[in-house]
Amino acid sequence: MRLTFLGGADEVGASSTLIEIGGKQLLVDAGIRISPRTSRGIQNDQLPDLRPISEAGGPDFILVTHAHTDHTGALPLVVERYPHVPVIATRPTVDLVRILQADAQRIMHSRQEEEGELPLFDEIAAERLMNAFQPVEFRKPVRLGDSLQVTYVPAGHIAGAAMLVLESDEGTLIMSGDLSLTDQRAVTSAAIPNIKADALVLESTYGGKLHANRLAEERRLIETLRQIAENGGKALIPAFALGRAQEILQILLAYRDQLDVPVYADGMVRAVCRAYSGFADWLPANTVRAAGEDNLFFRNKIKAVDNNIQRDEVIRGGDPAVIVASSGMLTGGASVTYAKHMAGDPRNAILLTGYQDEEAPGRFLQRILRDHQAGEEIALRLDNETVSLRCALGSYSLSAHADEGELVSIAERLGAPEIMLVHGDPGARHSLATNLRQREKHVQTPRIGQTIEFSFSRRPWAIGGAIQSGAHTRPFNSEELWNALKSEAGNFYSAAELARMWWGDPNRAKDVISALGTDDIYFAADWRSQTSFRVRTLEQVNRSERARLIMMANPDIVGKLVVLRDTNNRPRVGIVHNAGIDSFEATVHNAKGRHYSGDALLWPIAPWPAFPTDENGKPSLSATVQAAKLIQDQVLPLHRRQEIVQRGQPV
Ligand SMILES: [Zn+2]
Ligand SMILES: [Zn+2]
């Protein structure tokens, strides 16, 4: 077992670890550093050290602990390089990454336009990432090889966040990801598995710290907000769009009987809240039940601010209000706009609730808030502008990370003799390491680029031994085998294993490979090896069947102008130039010749006479794209497309 730390070791940011275990190369997370100076774009020094990945010949699997950008921001770059490597994550993580990636694209575009800075990756890379995702359930082992499996276990922290339990014939390794042992309102606490690990990679964000009592902090926040409202002021709560903002909105909902001023959520917060509604089954039952038929977040005078006009109304409006807006450190986004307008009025307040980076305006406020009185004037730098700050300030501890006491208890529970501390500044890691060493643990604090190797005693390890050896003499029937295996959906099996299950004979792997090929409805071939197969989920099977039916119903689709659904569920006009059993290739404006699943086909319009050609008479991609754009603007004008997107309905 070998671990190479590519980033996020002695820092909070750019988390990424390459792990060689059970004969496979796994990449766990690929995040970026978010520093205030560069928060508006993504630059090279924000990336983890990706070189060891290619030196290792590329990963076999990419495993993602949770959606936060410090764990996922660099994934499009890796997937662009290794497009066929499965990226495994929980469903909420997939949904949330989609939103974060769309936001990153928007920011990189505006940066390119304003400052001419080239984006690190484009929309296509981001779409490729979305296509590479394979969602998993909590607590359901996913086999990654003959002697390796991973289980995603709830880690608290934010919706969908997981600890990874890697079991192999080389021993058991647990990657903690970011975790929290406190029940939050928008996510329940971590469920520490009842398992003895050989090695543990543990986050240490709050090493050296003990958290305040959560309920007391909530009440203190509500009491402050009530006083501000009574004095006719407004309160701004800058909050991280993903995680903290949802938590604060849920706290405000829980105390509506004590505080019923209007609440406005602005910035990326809105999109993330809407995504949460899409995976309510992953959220705390109480929270979902409290919403009943209503929206999870937007009810009881809590509203989303949807456009600049509404934002202006909130800013100019004279009545008390609470505004929850991203970013959480006042480094950009809606919270900065509000802060600029609100900071000058001593009746108002800015209330911080989360981690503040060293150079962030939020950290400056944290430093001065103990001595600051409302009304006293202080110069505050916001977004290259100096504003005079006279409003009240406050800070509340509502952390989504375990504190030192909790981290120690997790390490004790998992019993790992080998512990590596990551995701913490040097002080935090030092404090936690000292504490653990006093408990007879062997603790390492790896540097970026460092490789740590273990050899635990080998043990024969039978994964999936429970599956009976088959005794069929008939030809291989993938539907029948899938029916027996569908509770294992998401798991990978080698052709030899499937052959053993069907005929009781692992030597007939070749027959399985030729039966399944690369486009079976029930089993998806692993693109890297083509000799192992993933059991598709029921949803994927249905989708694949639907795609086939649609392609069958449209046998003459090649050369036609069509409306199709892109990976972001937006309607686009394209020209089809290739068709398969369940998919087709089409040229769409702003996208290179690309592959679409059959069910992306919405509406064949008419034959398109011929592909435009260049001066040599060859089909010209750019001319085709231009033609597609022209037609798209006529058939689906921009305002019409925006309407459809606005309504947020599946097209
Ligand atoms: Zn996180
Ligand atoms: Zn993190």
Short mmCIF file of N, CA, C and O in Angstrom, two decimals, residues 32-47 69 73-74 103-112 114-115 117-121 331-332:
data_model
loop_
_atom_site.label_atom_id
_atom_site.label_comp_id
_atom_site.label_asym_id
_atom_site.label_seq_id
_atom_site.Cartn_x
_atom_site.Cartn_y
_atom_site.Cartn_z
N ILE A 32 -8.78 22.33 -5.53
CA ILE A 32 -7.95 23.50 -5.79
C ILE A 32 -7.81 24.32 -4.51
O ILE A 32 -8.57 24.15 -3.56
N ARG A 33 -6.79 25.19 -4.50
CA ARG A 33 -6.64 26.13 -3.39
C ARG A 33 -7.47 27.35 -3.70
O ARG A 33 -7.48 27.82 -4.83
N ILE A 34 -8.17 27.85 -2.71
CA ILE A 34 -8.97 29.05 -2.92
C ILE A 34 -8.37 30.13 -2.05
O ILE A 34 -8.59 30.16 -0.86
N SER A 35 -7.56 30.98 -2.65
CA SER A 35 -7.02 32.07 -1.84
C SER A 35 -7.70 33.34 -2.31
O SER A 35 -8.11 33.45 -3.45
N PRO A 36 -7.85 34.32 -1.42
CA PRO A 36 -8.61 35.53 -1.76
C PRO A 36 -8.06 36.20 -3.01
O PRO A 36 -8.81 36.70 -3.83
N ARG A 37 -6.73 36.21 -3.16
CA ARG A 37 -6.15 36.90 -4.31
C ARG A 37 -6.63 36.30 -5.62
O ARG A 37 -6.77 36.97 -6.61
N THR A 38 -6.84 34.98 -5.61
CA THR A 38 -7.13 34.32 -6.87
C THR A 38 -8.52 33.71 -6.88
O THR A 38 -8.82 32.88 -7.70
N SER A 39 -9.37 34.17 -5.96
CA SER A 39 -10.66 33.49 -5.85
C SER A 39 -11.51 33.68 -7.09
O SER A 39 -12.50 33.01 -7.27
N ARG A 40 -11.11 34.59 -7.99
CA ARG A 40 -11.95 34.80 -9.15
C ARG A 40 -11.53 33.98 -10.36
O ARG A 40 -12.09 34.06 -11.42
N GLY A 41 -10.55 33.17 -10.22
CA GLY A 41 -10.16 32.34 -11.35
C GLY A 41 -9.44 31.13 -10.83
O GLY A 41 -9.31 30.94 -9.64
N ILE A 42 -8.96 30.30 -11.73
CA ILE A 42 -8.20 29.15 -11.28
C ILE A 42 -6.85 29.21 -11.97
O ILE A 42 -6.77 29.32 -13.18
N GLN A 43 -5.80 29.21 -11.20
CA GLN A 43 -4.48 29.32 -11.77
C GLN A 43 -3.65 28.12 -11.36
O GLN A 43 -4.01 27.38 -10.46
N ASN A 44 -2.49 28.03 -12.03
CA ASN A 44 -1.68 26.84 -11.83
C ASN A 44 -1.26 26.59 -10.39
O ASN A 44 -1.26 25.46 -9.93
N ASP A 45 -0.90 27.67 -9.67
CA ASP A 45 -0.43 27.44 -8.30
C ASP A 45 -1.58 27.05 -7.38
O ASP A 45 -1.39 26.82 -6.21
N GLN A 46 -2.77 27.00 -7.92
CA GLN A 46 -3.90 26.56 -7.10
C GLN A 46 -4.11 25.05 -7.19
O GLN A 46 -4.95 24.50 -6.50
N LEU A 47 -3.35 24.40 -8.08
CA LEU A 47 -3.60 22.98 -8.33
C LEU A 47 -2.74 22.09 -7.45
O LEU A 47 -1.65 22.48 -7.03
N THR A 69 -15.02 22.57 -3.29
CA THR A 69 -14.04 22.85 -4.33
C THR A 69 -12.62 22.45 -3.94
O THR A 69 -11.82 22.11 -4.79
N GLY A 73 -12.23 20.79 -7.32
CA GLY A 73 -12.02 21.85 -8.32
C GLY A 73 -11.12 21.46 -9.48
O GLY A 73 -11.27 21.98 -10.59
N ALA A 74 -10.17 20.54 -9.26
CA ALA A 74 -9.24 20.18 -10.34
C ALA A 74 -9.67 18.91 -11.08
O ALA A 74 -8.97 18.46 -11.99
N ASP A 103 -20.59 27.32 -11.95
CA ASP A 103 -20.15 28.59 -11.38
C ASP A 103 -18.69 28.87 -11.76
O ASP A 103 -18.33 29.99 -12.12
N ALA A 104 -17.85 27.82 -11.69
CA ALA A 104 -16.43 27.99 -12.04
C ALA A 104 -16.31 28.43 -13.50
O ALA A 104 -15.50 29.30 -13.84
N GLN A 105 -17.14 27.83 -14.37
CA GLN A 105 -17.11 28.21 -15.79
C GLN A 105 -17.47 29.68 -15.96
O GLN A 105 -16.83 30.41 -16.69
N ARG A 106 -18.52 30.09 -15.25
CA ARG A 106 -18.99 31.47 -15.35
C ARG A 106 -17.86 32.42 -14.92
O ARG A 106 -17.57 33.41 -15.59
N ILE A 107 -17.21 32.09 -13.82
CA ILE A 107 -16.15 32.95 -13.30
C ILE A 107 -14.97 32.98 -14.27
O ILE A 107 -14.43 34.04 -14.58
N MET A 108 -14.60 31.81 -14.80
CA MET A 108 -13.45 31.78 -15.72
C MET A 108 -13.76 32.55 -17.00
O MET A 108 -12.89 33.22 -17.54
N HIS A 109 -15.02 32.46 -17.47
CA HIS A 109 -15.40 33.20 -18.68
C HIS A 109 -15.26 34.70 -18.44
O HIS A 109 -14.68 35.42 -19.25
N SER A 110 -15.80 35.17 -17.31
CA SER A 110 -15.78 36.61 -17.09
C SER A 110 -14.33 37.07 -16.88
O SER A 110 -13.94 38.15 -17.30
N ARG A 111 -13.51 36.22 -16.29
CA ARG A 111 -12.11 36.58 -16.09
C ARG A 111 -11.39 36.66 -17.43
O ARG A 111 -10.54 37.51 -17.65
N GLN A 112 -11.77 35.74 -18.32
CA GLN A 112 -11.15 35.75 -19.64
C GLN A 112 -11.53 37.03 -20.38
O GLN A 112 -10.71 37.67 -21.02
N GLU A 114 -12.63 39.93 -19.03
CA GLU A 114 -12.17 41.16 -18.39
C GLU A 114 -10.66 41.28 -18.41
O GLU A 114 -10.11 42.35 -18.61
N GLU A 115 -9.97 40.17 -18.18
CA GLU A 115 -8.53 40.27 -17.98
C GLU A 115 -7.73 39.44 -18.98
O GLU A 115 -6.50 39.37 -18.89
N GLU A 117 -7.42 36.37 -19.20
CA GLU A 117 -6.76 35.18 -18.65
C GLU A 117 -7.42 33.91 -19.20
O GLU A 117 -8.63 33.76 -19.18
N LEU A 118 -6.57 33.01 -19.70
CA LEU A 118 -7.12 31.79 -20.30
C LEU A 118 -7.63 30.85 -19.21
O LEU A 118 -6.96 30.63 -18.21
N PRO A 119 -8.83 30.30 -19.40
CA PRO A 119 -9.33 29.35 -18.40
C PRO A 119 -8.49 28.07 -18.40
O PRO A 119 -7.94 27.69 -19.43
N LEU A 120 -8.40 27.43 -17.24
CA LEU A 120 -7.62 26.20 -17.13
C LEU A 120 -8.29 25.03 -17.82
O LEU A 120 -7.66 24.11 -18.28
N PHE A 121 -9.61 25.06 -17.84
CA PHE A 121 -10.33 24.03 -18.58
C PHE A 121 -11.64 24.63 -19.04
O PHE A 121 -12.07 25.66 -18.54
N THR A 331 -14.85 37.56 -0.06
CA THR A 331 -13.81 37.70 -1.08
C THR A 331 -14.41 37.95 -2.46
O THR A 331 -13.69 38.18 -3.42
N GLY A 332 -15.72 37.89 -2.58
CA GLY A 332 -16.35 38.12 -3.88
C GLY A 332 -17.79 37.67 -3.80
O GLY A 332 -18.26 37.22 -2.74
#
